[in-house]
CSV table of C-alpha atoms and ligand atoms in Angstrom, one decimal:
chain,number,residue,atom,x,y,z
A,1307,MET,CA,-15.7,41.0,-8.1
A,1308,SER,CA,-12.1,40.4,-7.4
A,1309,GLU,CA,-9.8,40.7,-4.4
A,1310,THR,CA,-7.7,43.9,-4.4
A,1311,LYS,CA,-4.6,41.8,-4.0
A,1312,HIS,CA,-3.0,40.4,-7.1
A,1313,PRO,CA,-2.6,36.6,-7.1
A,1314,LYS,CA,1.2,37.0,-7.1
A,1315,GLU,CA,1.0,38.9,-3.8
A,1316,ILE,CA,-1.3,36.3,-2.2
A,1317,ILE,CA,0.8,33.4,-3.3
A,1318,SER,CA,4.0,35.0,-2.1
A,1319,LEU,CA,2.4,35.5,1.3
A,1320,LEU,CA,1.2,31.9,1.5
A,1321,ARG,CA,4.5,30.6,0.3
A,1322,ASN,CA,6.4,32.5,2.9
A,1323,SER,CA,4.0,31.1,5.6
A,1324,PHE,CA,4.4,27.6,4.3
A,1325,ASP,CA,8.2,27.9,4.1
A,1326,SER,CA,8.2,29.1,7.7
A,1327,GLY,CA,6.8,25.8,8.7
A,1328,LYS,CA,3.7,27.3,10.4
A,1329,THR,CA,1.3,24.7,9.0
A,1330,LYS,CA,3.5,21.7,9.9
A,1331,PRO,CA,2.6,21.1,13.6
A,1332,VAL,CA,-0.5,19.0,13.9
A,1333,GLU,CA,-1.8,21.1,16.8
A,1334,TYR,CA,-1.9,24.1,14.4
A,1335,ARG,CA,-3.9,22.2,11.8
A,1336,ILE,CA,-6.3,20.9,14.5
A,1337,GLN,CA,-6.9,24.5,15.7
A,1338,GLN,CA,-7.7,25.6,12.1
A,1339,ILE,CA,-10.1,22.7,11.6
A,1340,LYS,CA,-11.8,23.6,14.9
A,1341,ASN,CA,-12.1,27.2,13.6
A,1342,LEU,CA,-13.7,26.0,10.4
A,1343,ARG,CA,-16.1,23.9,12.5
A,1344,ARG,CA,-17.0,27.0,14.5
A,1345,LEU,CA,-17.6,28.9,11.3
A,1346,TYR,CA,-20.4,26.3,10.5
A,1347,VAL,CA,-21.8,26.3,14.0
A,1348,GLU,CA,-21.9,30.1,14.4
A,1349,ASN,CA,-23.2,30.9,10.9
A,1350,GLN,CA,-25.6,28.2,10.1
A,1351,GLU,CA,-28.6,30.6,9.6
A,1352,LYS,CA,-26.6,32.9,7.4
A,1353,MET,CA,-25.5,29.9,5.2
A,1354,ILE,CA,-29.1,28.6,5.0
A,1355,GLN,CA,-30.2,32.1,3.9
A,1356,ALA,CA,-27.5,32.4,1.3
A,1357,LEU,CA,-28.4,29.0,-0.2
A,1358,ALA,CA,-32.0,30.0,-0.3
A,1359,SER,CA,-31.1,33.2,-2.0
A,1360,ASP,CA,-28.9,31.6,-4.7
A,1361,LEU,CA,-30.8,28.3,-5.3
A,1362,HIS,CA,-34.1,28.4,-3.4
A,1363,LYS,CA,-32.6,25.5,-1.4
A,1364,SER,CA,-35.0,24.3,1.3
A,1365,ARG,CA,-33.8,24.6,4.9
A,1366,GLN,CA,-33.8,20.8,5.3
A,1367,GLU,CA,-31.8,20.2,2.1
A,1368,SER,CA,-29.3,22.9,3.1
A,1369,ILE,CA,-28.8,21.4,6.6
A,1370,VAL,CA,-28.5,17.8,5.3
A,1371,MET,CA,-26.6,18.2,2.1
A,1372,GLU,CA,-24.3,21.1,2.9
A,1373,LEU,CA,-23.9,21.8,6.6
A,1374,GLN,CA,-24.2,18.3,8.3
A,1375,PHE,CA,-22.1,16.8,5.5
A,1376,ASN,CA,-19.2,19.1,6.2
A,1377,MET,CA,-19.6,19.0,9.9
A,1378,TYR,CA,-19.3,15.2,9.8
A,1379,ASP,CA,-16.3,15.6,7.6
A,1380,LEU,CA,-14.6,18.0,10.1
A,1381,ASP,CA,-15.4,15.7,13.0
A,1382,ASN,CA,-13.9,12.8,11.1
A,1383,ILE,CA,-10.7,14.8,10.5
A,1384,LEU,CA,-10.5,15.8,14.2
A,1385,ALA,CA,-11.0,12.2,15.3
A,1386,ASN,CA,-8.3,10.8,13.0
A,1387,ILE,CA,-5.8,13.4,12.1
A,1388,ILE,CA,-3.2,12.4,14.7
A,1389,GLU,CA,-3.1,8.9,13.1
A,1390,TRP,CA,-3.2,10.2,9.5
A,1391,VAL,CA,-0.2,12.5,9.8
A,1392,LYS,CA,2.1,9.8,11.4
A,1393,PRO,CA,4.7,8.4,9.0
A,1394,GLU,CA,3.7,5.0,7.7
A,1395,THR,CA,5.9,1.9,8.1
A,1396,PRO,CA,5.6,-0.3,5.1
A,1397,GLN,CA,6.4,-4.0,5.0
A,1398,LYS,CA,10.1,-4.9,4.4
A,1399,THR,CA,11.5,-7.4,2.0
A,1400,ILE,CA,14.3,-9.8,3.0
A,1401,VAL,CA,16.9,-7.3,1.4
A,1402,ASN,CA,15.8,-4.6,3.8
A,1403,LEU,CA,15.6,-6.6,7.0
A,1404,LEU,CA,18.3,-4.5,8.7
A,1405,ASP,CA,17.0,-1.2,7.4
A,1406,LYS,CA,14.1,1.1,8.3
A,1407,LEU,CA,11.4,2.1,5.8
A,1408,SER,CA,9.2,5.1,6.3
A,1409,ILE,CA,6.6,6.9,4.2
A,1410,TYR,CA,6.2,10.6,5.3
A,1411,ASN,CA,2.9,12.3,4.8
A,1412,ASP,CA,4.2,15.6,3.3
A,1413,PRO,CA,2.0,18.6,2.5
A,1414,TYR,CA,2.4,19.7,-1.1
A,1415,GLY,CA,2.7,23.4,-0.2
A,1416,VAL,CA,0.5,26.1,-1.6
A,1417,VAL,CA,-2.7,24.6,-3.1
A,1418,LEU,CA,-5.6,26.1,-5.1
A,1419,VAL,CA,-9.1,24.8,-4.5
A,1420,ILE,CA,-11.7,26.0,-7.1
A,1421,GLY,CA,-15.4,25.3,-6.2
A,1422,ALA,CA,-18.6,25.0,-8.1
A,1423,TRP,CA,-21.9,26.8,-7.4
A,1424,ASN,CA,-24.4,23.9,-6.9
A,1425,TYR,CA,-23.2,22.9,-3.4
A,1426,PRO,CA,-21.2,26.1,-2.8
A,1427,PHE,CA,-20.1,25.4,0.8
A,1428,GLN,CA,-19.6,21.7,0.6
A,1429,LEU,CA,-17.7,21.5,-2.7
A,1430,LEU,CA,-15.3,24.3,-1.6
A,1431,LEU,CA,-14.8,23.7,2.1
A,1432,SER,CA,-14.7,19.9,2.2
A,1433,PRO,CA,-11.6,19.7,0.0
A,1434,VAL,CA,-10.2,22.8,1.8
A,1435,ALA,CA,-10.6,20.9,5.2
A,1436,GLY,CA,-8.5,18.0,3.8
A,1437,ALA,CA,-5.9,20.4,2.4
A,1438,ILE,CA,-5.6,22.1,5.9
A,1439,ALA,CA,-5.4,18.8,7.7
A,1440,ALA,CA,-2.6,17.7,5.3
A,1441,GLY,CA,-0.7,20.8,6.3
A,1442,ASN,CA,-1.0,23.0,3.1
A,1443,CYS,CA,-1.6,26.7,2.6
A,1444,VAL,CA,-4.7,27.2,0.6
A,1445,ILE,CA,-6.2,29.7,-1.9
A,1446,LEU,CA,-10.0,29.2,-1.9
A,1447,LYS,CA,-11.8,30.2,-5.1
A,1448,PRO,CA,-15.6,30.0,-4.7
A,1449,SER,CA,-17.9,30.0,-7.7
A,1450,GLU,CA,-19.0,33.5,-8.6
A,1451,LEU,CA,-22.4,32.2,-9.8
A,1452,ALA,CA,-23.6,31.4,-6.3
A,1453,VAL,CA,-23.5,35.1,-5.5
A,1454,ALA,CA,-24.8,35.2,-1.9
A,1455,CYS,CA,-22.8,32.1,-0.9
A,1456,SER,CA,-19.6,33.4,-2.5
A,1457,LYS,CA,-20.0,36.7,-0.7
A,1458,LEU,CA,-20.6,35.0,2.6
A,1459,ILE,CA,-17.6,32.7,2.2
A,1460,ALA,CA,-15.4,35.7,1.4
A,1461,GLU,CA,-16.7,37.5,4.5
A,1462,LEU,CA,-16.3,34.5,6.9
A,1463,ILE,CA,-13.1,32.8,5.9
A,1464,PRO,CA,-10.7,35.6,7.1
A,1465,LYS,CA,-12.6,35.7,10.4
A,1466,TYR,CA,-12.1,32.1,11.2
A,1467,LEU,CA,-9.0,30.9,9.3
A,1468,ASP,CA,-5.4,32.2,9.7
A,1469,PRO,CA,-5.0,34.8,6.9
A,1470,ASP,CA,-1.3,34.1,6.7
A,1471,CYS,CA,-2.0,30.6,5.4
A,1472,TYR,CA,-5.6,30.6,3.9
A,1473,GLN,CA,-6.7,33.3,1.5
A,1474,ILE,CA,-9.9,33.7,-0.4
A,1475,TYR,CA,-9.9,34.8,-4.0
A,1476,THR,CA,-13.2,35.7,-5.6
A,1477,GLY,CA,-14.2,36.2,-9.2
A,1478,GLY,CA,-15.2,34.4,-12.4
A,1479,PRO,CA,-13.3,33.2,-15.5
A,1480,LYS,CA,-11.3,36.4,-15.9
A,1481,GLU,CA,-10.0,36.3,-12.4
A,1482,THR,CA,-9.4,32.6,-12.4
A,1483,THR,CA,-7.4,32.9,-15.6
A,1484,LEU,CA,-5.2,35.3,-13.9
A,1485,LEU,CA,-4.9,33.0,-10.9
A,1486,LEU,CA,-4.0,30.0,-13.2
A,1487,LYS,CA,-1.0,31.9,-14.6
A,1488,GLU,CA,0.7,31.4,-11.2
A,1489,LYS,CA,2.5,28.2,-10.0
A,1490,PHE,CA,0.7,26.1,-7.4
A,1491,ASP,CA,1.8,22.9,-5.8
A,1492,TYR,CA,-1.6,21.3,-6.3
A,1493,ILE,CA,-4.9,22.3,-7.9
A,1494,PHE,CA,-8.2,20.8,-6.8
A,1495,PHE,CA,-11.0,21.7,-9.2
A,1496,THR,CA,-14.7,21.0,-9.2
A,1497,GLY,CA,-16.7,22.0,-12.3
A,1498,SER,CA,-17.5,21.1,-15.8
A,1499,PRO,CA,-15.3,18.9,-18.1
A,1500,SER,CA,-14.8,21.9,-20.5
A,1501,VAL,CA,-13.3,24.1,-17.8
A,1502,GLY,CA,-11.5,21.1,-16.3
A,1503,LYS,CA,-9.5,20.9,-19.6
A,1504,ILE,CA,-8.5,24.6,-19.2
A,1505,ILE,CA,-7.4,23.9,-15.6
A,1506,HIS,CA,-5.5,20.8,-16.7
A,1507,LYS,CA,-3.6,22.7,-19.4
A,1508,ALA,CA,-2.7,25.5,-17.1
A,1509,ALA,CA,-1.5,23.0,-14.4
A,1510,ALA,CA,0.6,21.1,-17.0
A,1511,GLU,CA,2.7,24.3,-17.6
A,1512,ASN,CA,4.2,23.8,-14.2
A,1513,LEU,CA,3.7,20.0,-13.9
A,1514,THR,CA,1.3,20.8,-11.1
A,1515,PRO,CA,-0.7,17.7,-10.0
A,1516,VAL,CA,-4.5,18.0,-10.1
A,1517,THR,CA,-7.7,16.5,-9.0
A,1518,LEU,CA,-10.5,17.2,-11.4
A,1519,GLU,CA,-14.0,16.6,-10.0
A,1520,LEU,CA,-16.1,16.9,-13.1
A,1521,GLY,CA,-19.5,15.9,-14.4
A,1522,GLY,CA,-21.2,13.9,-17.1
A,1523,LYS,CA,-24.3,12.0,-18.0
A,1524,SER,CA,-24.9,9.5,-15.2
A,1525,PRO,CA,-27.3,6.8,-16.4
A,1526,VAL,CA,-29.9,4.7,-14.5
A,1527,TYR,CA,-30.8,1.2,-15.6
A,1528,ILE,CA,-34.0,-0.3,-14.3
A,1529,ASP,CA,-35.5,-3.7,-15.0
A,1530,ASN,CA,-38.8,-5.2,-14.2
A,1531,SER,CA,-37.7,-7.1,-11.1
A,1532,VAL,CA,-37.6,-4.1,-8.7
A,1533,ASP,CA,-40.2,-2.7,-6.3
A,1534,LEU,CA,-41.0,0.4,-8.5
A,1535,GLU,CA,-42.5,2.4,-5.6
A,1536,ILE,CA,-39.1,2.3,-3.9
A,1537,ALA,CA,-37.0,2.7,-7.1
A,1538,VAL,CA,-39.0,5.7,-8.3
A,1539,LYS,CA,-38.6,7.5,-5.0
A,1540,ARG,CA,-34.9,6.9,-4.9
A,1541,ILE,CA,-34.4,8.0,-8.5
A,1542,LEU,CA,-36.6,11.1,-8.3
A,1543,TRP,CA,-35.0,12.2,-5.1
A,1544,GLY,CA,-31.6,12.0,-6.7
A,1545,LYS,CA,-32.8,13.8,-9.8
A,1546,PHE,CA,-34.9,16.6,-8.3
A,1547,THR,CA,-32.9,17.5,-5.2
A,1548,ASN,CA,-31.4,20.9,-5.9
A,1549,ALA,CA,-33.6,21.0,-9.0
A,1550,GLY,CA,-31.4,18.5,-10.7
A,1551,GLN,CA,-28.2,20.6,-10.2
A,1552,THR,CA,-26.2,17.8,-8.7
A,1553,CYS,CA,-23.1,16.4,-10.3
A,1554,VAL,CA,-24.2,12.8,-9.6
A,1555,ALA,CA,-27.9,13.3,-10.3
A,1556,PRO,CA,-29.4,10.6,-12.5
A,1557,ASP,CA,-29.1,12.1,-16.0
A,1558,TYR,CA,-31.3,9.7,-17.9
A,1559,ILE,CA,-33.0,6.4,-17.6
A,1560,LEU,CA,-32.6,3.2,-19.7
A,1561,CYS,CA,-35.5,0.8,-19.4
A,1562,SER,CA,-38.1,-1.1,-21.4
A,1563,LYS,CA,-41.3,0.4,-22.6
A,1564,GLU,CA,-43.2,-1.7,-20.0
A,1565,VAL,CA,-41.1,-0.4,-17.1
A,1566,GLU,CA,-41.4,3.2,-18.5
A,1567,ARG,CA,-45.2,3.1,-18.4
A,1568,LYS,CA,-45.2,2.0,-14.7
A,1569,PHE,CA,-42.3,4.4,-13.9
A,1570,VAL,CA,-44.3,7.4,-15.2
A,1571,GLU,CA,-47.5,6.4,-13.4
A,1572,VAL,CA,-45.7,6.0,-10.0
A,1573,SER,CA,-43.6,9.2,-10.6
A,1574,ASP,CA,-46.8,11.2,-11.1
A,1575,LYS,CA,-48.1,10.0,-7.7
A,1576,VAL,CA,-44.8,10.5,-5.9
A,1577,LEU,CA,-44.2,14.0,-7.3
A,1578,LYS,CA,-47.7,15.2,-6.2
A,1579,GLN,CA,-47.0,13.7,-2.7
A,1580,TRP,CA,-43.7,15.6,-2.5
A,1581,TYR,CA,-44.4,18.9,-4.2
A,1582,GLY,CA,-48.2,19.2,-4.4
A,1583,ASP,CA,-50.1,19.8,-7.7
A,1584,ASP,CA,-48.0,22.9,-8.4
A,1585,PRO,CA,-44.3,22.4,-7.5
A,1586,SER,CA,-43.6,26.1,-8.1
A,1587,LYS,CA,-45.4,26.7,-4.8
A,1588,SER,CA,-43.4,24.1,-2.9
A,1589,PRO,CA,-40.8,25.4,-0.5
A,1590,ASP,CA,-38.9,22.2,-1.1
A,1591,PHE,CA,-38.2,22.6,-4.9
A,1592,GLY,CA,-35.2,24.6,-6.1
A,1593,ARG,CA,-34.6,27.1,-8.8
A,1594,ILE,CA,-32.0,27.2,-11.7
A,1595,ILE,CA,-28.9,29.2,-10.8
A,1596,THR,CA,-28.8,31.8,-13.6
A,1597,ASP,CA,-30.9,32.9,-16.6
A,1598,ALA,CA,-28.3,31.4,-19.0
A,1599,HIS,CA,-28.6,28.0,-17.3
A,1600,PHE,CA,-32.4,28.3,-17.4
A,1601,GLN,CA,-32.4,29.0,-21.1
A,1602,ARG,CA,-30.1,26.1,-21.8
A,1603,ILE,CA,-32.3,23.6,-19.9
A,1604,THR,CA,-35.6,24.8,-21.3
A,1605,LYS,CA,-34.4,23.9,-24.8
A,1606,PHE,CA,-34.6,20.2,-23.7
A,1607,LEU,CA,-38.3,20.5,-23.1
A,1608,SER,CA,-39.0,20.2,-26.8
A,1609,ASN,CA,-37.3,16.9,-27.1
A,1610,GLY,CA,-39.4,13.7,-27.1
A,1611,THR,CA,-42.8,13.8,-25.4
A,1612,VAL,CA,-43.4,15.5,-22.0
A,1613,ALA,CA,-44.9,12.8,-19.8
A,1614,ILE,CA,-44.8,14.8,-16.6
A,1615,GLY,CA,-44.1,18.5,-16.0
A,1616,GLY,CA,-42.6,20.7,-18.7
A,1617,LYS,CA,-43.7,24.0,-17.1
A,1618,THR,CA,-41.5,27.0,-16.7
A,1619,ILE,CA,-41.6,30.4,-15.1
A,1620,SER,CA,-38.7,32.4,-16.5
A,1621,SER,CA,-38.9,35.3,-14.0
A,1622,GLU,CA,-38.2,32.8,-11.2
A,1623,ARG,CA,-35.9,30.5,-13.2
A,1624,TYR,CA,-38.4,27.7,-12.4
A,1625,ILE,CA,-38.6,24.5,-14.4
A,1626,SER,CA,-41.0,21.9,-13.0
A,1627,PRO,CA,-39.9,18.4,-12.3
A,1628,THR,CA,-40.1,16.9,-15.8
A,1629,ILE,CA,-40.0,13.4,-17.3
A,1630,LEU,CA,-39.6,13.0,-21.1
A,1631,ILE,CA,-40.5,9.9,-23.0
A,1632,ASP,CA,-40.0,8.9,-26.7
A,1633,VAL,CA,-36.5,10.4,-26.5
A,1634,ASN,CA,-34.0,9.6,-29.2
A,1635,PRO,CA,-30.3,9.1,-28.4
A,1636,SER,CA,-29.5,11.8,-30.9
A,1637,ASP,CA,-31.8,14.4,-29.2
A,1638,LEU,CA,-30.2,17.5,-27.7
A,1639,VAL,CA,-31.2,16.3,-24.2
A,1640,MET,CA,-29.0,13.2,-24.7
A,1641,LEU,CA,-25.9,15.0,-25.8
A,1642,ASP,CA,-24.6,17.0,-22.8
A,1643,GLU,CA,-25.1,16.7,-19.1
A,1644,ILE,CA,-28.6,18.0,-18.3
A,1645,PHE,CA,-27.9,19.5,-14.8
A,1646,GLY,CA,-31.5,20.5,-14.3
A,1647,PRO,CA,-34.9,18.9,-13.4
A,1648,VAL,CA,-35.5,17.1,-16.7
A,1649,LEU,CA,-35.4,13.3,-16.8
A,1650,PRO,CA,-35.4,11.7,-20.2
A,1651,ILE,CA,-36.2,8.0,-20.6
A,1652,VAL,CA,-34.6,6.1,-23.5
A,1653,ASN,CA,-36.1,2.7,-24.3
A,1654,ILE,CA,-33.8,-0.4,-24.6
A,1655,ASN,CA,-34.7,-4.0,-25.0
A,1656,ASN,CA,-32.4,-5.6,-22.6
A,1657,LEU,CA,-29.3,-5.3,-20.3
A,1658,TYR,CA,-26.9,-5.8,-23.2
A,1659,ASP,CA,-28.4,-2.8,-25.0
A,1660,ALA,CA,-27.9,-0.7,-21.8
A,1661,ILE,CA,-24.3,-1.8,-21.5
A,1662,ASN,CA,-23.6,-0.9,-25.2
A,1663,PHE,CA,-25.4,2.4,-24.8
A,1664,ILE,CA,-23.3,3.4,-21.8
A,1665,ASN,CA,-20.0,2.2,-23.3
A,1666,LYS,CA,-20.6,4.3,-26.5
A,1667,ARG,CA,-20.6,7.5,-24.5
A,1668,ASP,CA,-18.1,9.3,-22.2
A,1669,LYS,CA,-17.4,7.6,-18.9
A,1670,PRO,CA,-20.0,8.9,-16.4
A,1671,LEU,CA,-19.3,10.2,-12.9
A,1672,ALA,CA,-22.0,7.8,-11.5
A,1673,MET,CA,-24.1,5.0,-12.6
A,1674,TYR,CA,-27.2,3.5,-11.0
A,1675,VAL,CA,-28.6,0.0,-11.5
A,1676,PHE,CA,-32.0,-1.0,-10.1
A,1677,SER,CA,-32.5,-4.7,-10.2
A,1678,ARG,CA,-33.0,-7.8,-8.0
A,1679,ARG,CA,-31.0,-9.9,-10.5
A,1680,LYS,CA,-27.6,-10.3,-9.1
A,1681,LYS,CA,-26.1,-11.7,-12.3
A,1682,ASP,CA,-27.4,-8.7,-14.3
A,1683,ILE,CA,-26.1,-6.2,-11.6
A,1684,ASN,CA,-22.6,-7.8,-11.8
A,1685,LEU,CA,-22.7,-7.9,-15.6
A,1686,LEU,CA,-23.3,-4.2,-15.7
A,1687,ILE,CA,-20.7,-3.4,-13.0
A,1688,GLN,CA,-18.1,-5.5,-14.7
A,1689,ASN,CA,-18.7,-4.4,-18.3
A,1690,THR,CA,-18.9,-0.6,-17.9
A,1691,SER,CA,-16.6,2.1,-16.5
A,1692,CYS,CA,-17.7,5.1,-14.4
A,1693,GLY,CA,-16.6,7.1,-11.3
A,1694,GLY,CA,-18.8,5.1,-8.9
A,1695,ILE,CA,-21.9,3.0,-8.7
A,1696,ALA,CA,-24.9,2.7,-6.4
A,1697,VAL,CA,-27.0,-0.4,-6.7
A,1698,ASN,CA,-30.7,0.2,-6.0
A,1699,ASP,CA,-30.1,3.8,-4.9
A,1700,THR,CA,-28.9,7.1,-6.3
A,1701,ILE,CA,-26.3,9.7,-4.9
A,1702,MET,CA,-26.0,7.9,-1.5
A,1703,HIS,CA,-22.6,6.2,-2.4
A,1704,LEU,CA,-20.9,9.6,-2.0
A,1705,THR,CA,-22.1,9.9,1.6
A,1706,VAL,CA,-20.0,6.9,2.6
A,1707,ASP,CA,-16.7,8.4,3.5
A,1708,THR,CA,-14.8,5.2,3.3
A,1709,LEU,CA,-15.6,5.1,-0.5
A,1710,PRO,CA,-13.4,7.3,-2.7
A,1711,PHE,CA,-15.4,9.8,-4.7
A,1712,GLY,CA,-14.3,10.9,-8.1
A,1713,GLY,CA,-14.6,10.5,-11.8
A,1714,VAL,CA,-12.8,8.6,-14.6
A,1715,GLY,CA,-12.1,9.8,-18.2
A,1716,ASN,CA,-14.3,12.7,-19.1
A,1717,SER,CA,-15.9,12.8,-15.6
A,1718,GLY,CA,-12.6,13.6,-13.9
A,1719,MET,CA,-9.4,12.3,-12.2
A,1720,GLY,CA,-8.4,11.7,-8.6
A,1721,ASN,CA,-10.8,11.3,-5.7
A,1722,TYR,CA,-11.6,12.5,-2.2
A,1723,HIS,CA,-13.9,12.2,0.8
A,1724,GLY,CA,-12.9,10.9,4.3
A,1725,LYS,CA,-9.2,9.9,4.5
A,1726,TYR,CA,-9.0,10.1,0.7
A,1727,THR,CA,-9.2,13.9,0.9
A,1728,PHE,CA,-6.2,14.0,3.3
A,1729,ASP,CA,-4.3,11.6,1.0
A,1730,THR,CA,-5.2,13.8,-2.1
A,1731,PHE,CA,-3.4,16.8,-0.5
A,1732,THR,CA,-0.5,14.7,0.8
A,1733,HIS,CA,2.7,13.7,-1.0
A,1734,LYS,CA,3.8,10.3,0.1
A,1735,LYS,CA,7.5,10.8,0.6
A,1736,SER,CA,9.4,7.5,0.8
A,1737,CYS,CA,12.5,7.2,2.9
A,1738,LEU,CA,14.9,4.3,3.3
A,1739,TYR,CA,17.2,4.5,6.4
A,1740,LYS,CA,20.1,2.2,5.5
A,1741,ASP,CA,22.0,0.2,8.1
A,1742,MET,CA,25.7,1.2,8.3
A,1743,GLY,CA,26.9,-2.0,10.1
A,1744,TYR,CA,29.3,-4.6,8.8
A,1745,ILE,CA,26.7,-7.2,8.0
A,1746,GLY,CA,24.5,-4.8,6.1
A,1747,GLU,CA,27.4,-3.6,4.0
A,1748,LYS,CA,28.5,-7.2,3.3
A,1749,LEU,CA,25.0,-8.1,2.1
A,1750,GLY,CA,24.9,-5.3,-0.3
A,1751,GLU,CA,28.4,-5.2,-1.6
A,1752,SER,CA,27.7,-7.1,-4.8
A,1753,ARG,CA,26.5,-3.8,-6.3
A,1754,TYR,CA,30.0,-2.4,-6.5
A,1755,PRO,CA,32.3,-2.9,-9.5
A,1756,PRO,CA,34.3,-4.8,-10.7
A,1757,PHE,CA,31.4,-7.0,-11.7
A,1758,ASN,CA,31.5,-10.7,-12.4
A,1759,ASP,CA,29.0,-13.5,-12.9
A,1760,THR,CA,28.6,-14.2,-9.2
A,1761,LYS,CA,27.7,-10.6,-8.5
A,1762,ILE,CA,24.1,-10.6,-9.6
A,1763,ALA,CA,22.1,-9.6,-6.5
A,1764,PHE,CA,22.1,-6.6,-4.2
B,2005,NAD,P1,-17.8,25.5,-14.3
B,2005,NAD,O1,-16.8,24.6,-14.9
B,2005,NAD,O2,-18.5,26.5,-15.2
B,2005,NAD,O3,-17.2,26.4,-13.1
B,2005,NAD,C1,-16.4,25.8,-12.1
B,2005,NAD,C2,-15.4,26.9,-11.6
B,2005,NAD,O4,-14.5,27.2,-12.7
B,2005,NAD,C3,-16.0,28.2,-11.1
B,2005,NAD,O5,-15.3,28.5,-9.9
B,2005,NAD,C4,-15.7,29.2,-12.2
B,2005,NAD,O6,-15.5,30.5,-11.7
B,2005,NAD,C5,-14.5,28.6,-12.8
B,2005,NAD,N1,-14.4,28.9,-14.3
B,2005,NAD,C6,-15.5,29.0,-15.1
B,2005,NAD,N2,-15.0,29.2,-16.4
B,2005,NAD,C7,-13.7,29.3,-16.3
B,2005,NAD,C8,-12.7,29.6,-17.3
B,2005,NAD,N3,-12.9,29.8,-18.6
B,2005,NAD,N4,-11.4,29.6,-16.9
B,2005,NAD,C9,-11.1,29.4,-15.6
B,2005,NAD,N5,-12.0,29.1,-14.6
B,2005,NAD,C10,-13.3,29.1,-15.0
B,2005,NAD,O7,-18.8,24.5,-13.5
B,2005,NAD,P2,-20.1,24.9,-12.7
B,2005,NAD,O8,-21.1,25.4,-13.7
B,2005,NAD,O9,-19.8,25.7,-11.5
B,2005,NAD,O10,-20.6,23.5,-12.2
B,2005,NAD,C11,-21.3,22.6,-13.0
B,2005,NAD,C12,-20.4,21.4,-13.5
B,2005,NAD,O11,-19.6,21.0,-12.4
B,2005,NAD,C13,-21.2,20.3,-13.9
B,2005,NAD,O12,-20.6,19.7,-15.0
B,2005,NAD,C14,-21.2,19.3,-12.8
B,2005,NAD,O13,-21.4,18.0,-13.0
B,2005,NAD,C15,-19.8,19.6,-12.3
B,2005,NAD,N6,-19.7,19.2,-10.8
B,2005,NAD,C16,-19.0,18.2,-10.5
B,2005,NAD,C17,-18.9,17.8,-9.1
B,2005,NAD,C18,-18.1,16.7,-8.7
B,2005,NAD,O14,-17.9,16.5,-7.5
B,2005,NAD,N7,-17.5,15.8,-9.5
B,2005,NAD,C19,-19.6,18.6,-8.2
B,2005,NAD,C20,-20.4,19.6,-8.6
B,2005,NAD,C21,-20.4,20.0,-9.9
C-alpha cells in the first residue's frame, strides 16, 4: 500500500515548508506537540484495538508500553522545550574573554523516520515528537507489517499534524527503496541490522547523518547469589512481554547448571501464575506478527531440550512461552536474534566464561546481569560492550529518559529518549562573535604575517 504522491513530491512540499521558516517558532512546535498529544488522548481505544489486532497485545501492555510511554515523552517535551531550543553559552577560554560564544540548536531540515512493527506507535511517534520539537519537517514511514496500526497512523496523522510539514508515507521494502533514493537531512531508522545496512548505504550517497536503532542478541548473566524468585520474574517479564518481540528482550541466559535447574523450576511456577496452564487461552500473552516470523521462530524449538513450553498453534501464530536447555552455542537459536518467546539457556562455569562468550559475538543492544556480587557486576560492565545495561532487571533501563537509549556496533549507532531525542534531531551550530575593539585586535594580531619567533600565539 503506498501513498499516491511520489516521494519527490512529498519532499518538495516539506522542503518548501521548511525553507519558509514555518517550523522555526517554538510556539508552532509546541502546538504540533499538543496536537500529537491530543491524537493519543482522543484515539486511545482505536490504538488499543489496532495493537490487539496486529499483535494480540493486552490492553494493559498497550497502555503502559505504548500509550503512557509516549504521553510521558510528549509531556516532558512540553515542560522543557523552551529551555532546549535556547542557544547554549559554552565556557570561554582566556583567549575569548572579550568575545561571545553561542551554540545554536538548529533543526536539520527534512528528516525521515522509519519505524518497526513491534511497538508500532512508540517506535515511530517517539522519535517523530523529538524531530518536531527540534523544528524539522518529517516524513513518517510506519512498518507495513503492523497492518492495523500502520493504517490507523496513516489515517490519524493528517488529522492532527500540519500536512505542510509532516507527511506519512506507507509501504514496505519496495516503497522504502523508492523513498531512500531521495535526499534527506537526517534519517532515523528502527529495525533489523540487515536493513540498517541498506539504510546506512543509501544515506551515505548524500552524506546524510543517521541514527540506527537496531537489534541483536541481548544476554543475561545470572549467578547463584541472587533471589531467584525475583530474578526469574524480571527476566521472564522482559522476555515474554509482546511474545518476545522486543528489541531489548533477554535473548539468552548464561548460567551454571545449578542455577539453570532452579531457574527452570521457578519459571514453571511463575508462568503458570501469569498465563495459567494453557497460555494460548491467556488474554495477556501475545502472538507472532506474521506467518513468516512464526515459521522462523518455530525452527528454534528443535534445538536443545524443551524444558518448558514448546507448543505452537500455526493458525493463530501462537508459540507458547518456551525455555530451552542443553543448548549449544552453535545451535541455530544462538546464531541470530530470536525475537520471539523462546529463551535458551547456555551453561557456563563462571563469570569469565560469560565475558568471553559475550565478547566473541556482535555487540548486543542490551545486557543484563543478575548478581549480588558488586565486584562481578563491575567486571562484567567494564569488560564488555553493549548499548546499555540493567543490573538485576531487564528492559527497565530504557524507561529512564535521562539515560540515552541506543546500540553500538551491530546493534546500532546514535541514541534517543528524553532530551537525547531532541539533540539527535538538532545540529549544534557553533558561533563565535568576535570583539572588534582595539584591545581585542591587539591581542589577536600575532596571527598576521610577517611572522617571526615572537609571534607564536593568537
Ligand atoms: P525490519 O528491518 O525488517 O524493518 C524495519 C523497517 O524497514 C520497516 O519500516 C520496513 O518497511 C523497512 N524495510 C524492510 N526491508 C527493507 C528494505 N529491504 N529496504 C528498505 N526498507 C526496508 O525490522 P522489523 O522486522 O520491523 O523489526 C525487527 C528488528 O528491529 C529486530 O532486529 C529488532 O531488534 C529491531 N528493533 C530495534 C529497536 C530499537 O529501538 N533498537 C526497536 C524495535 C525493533
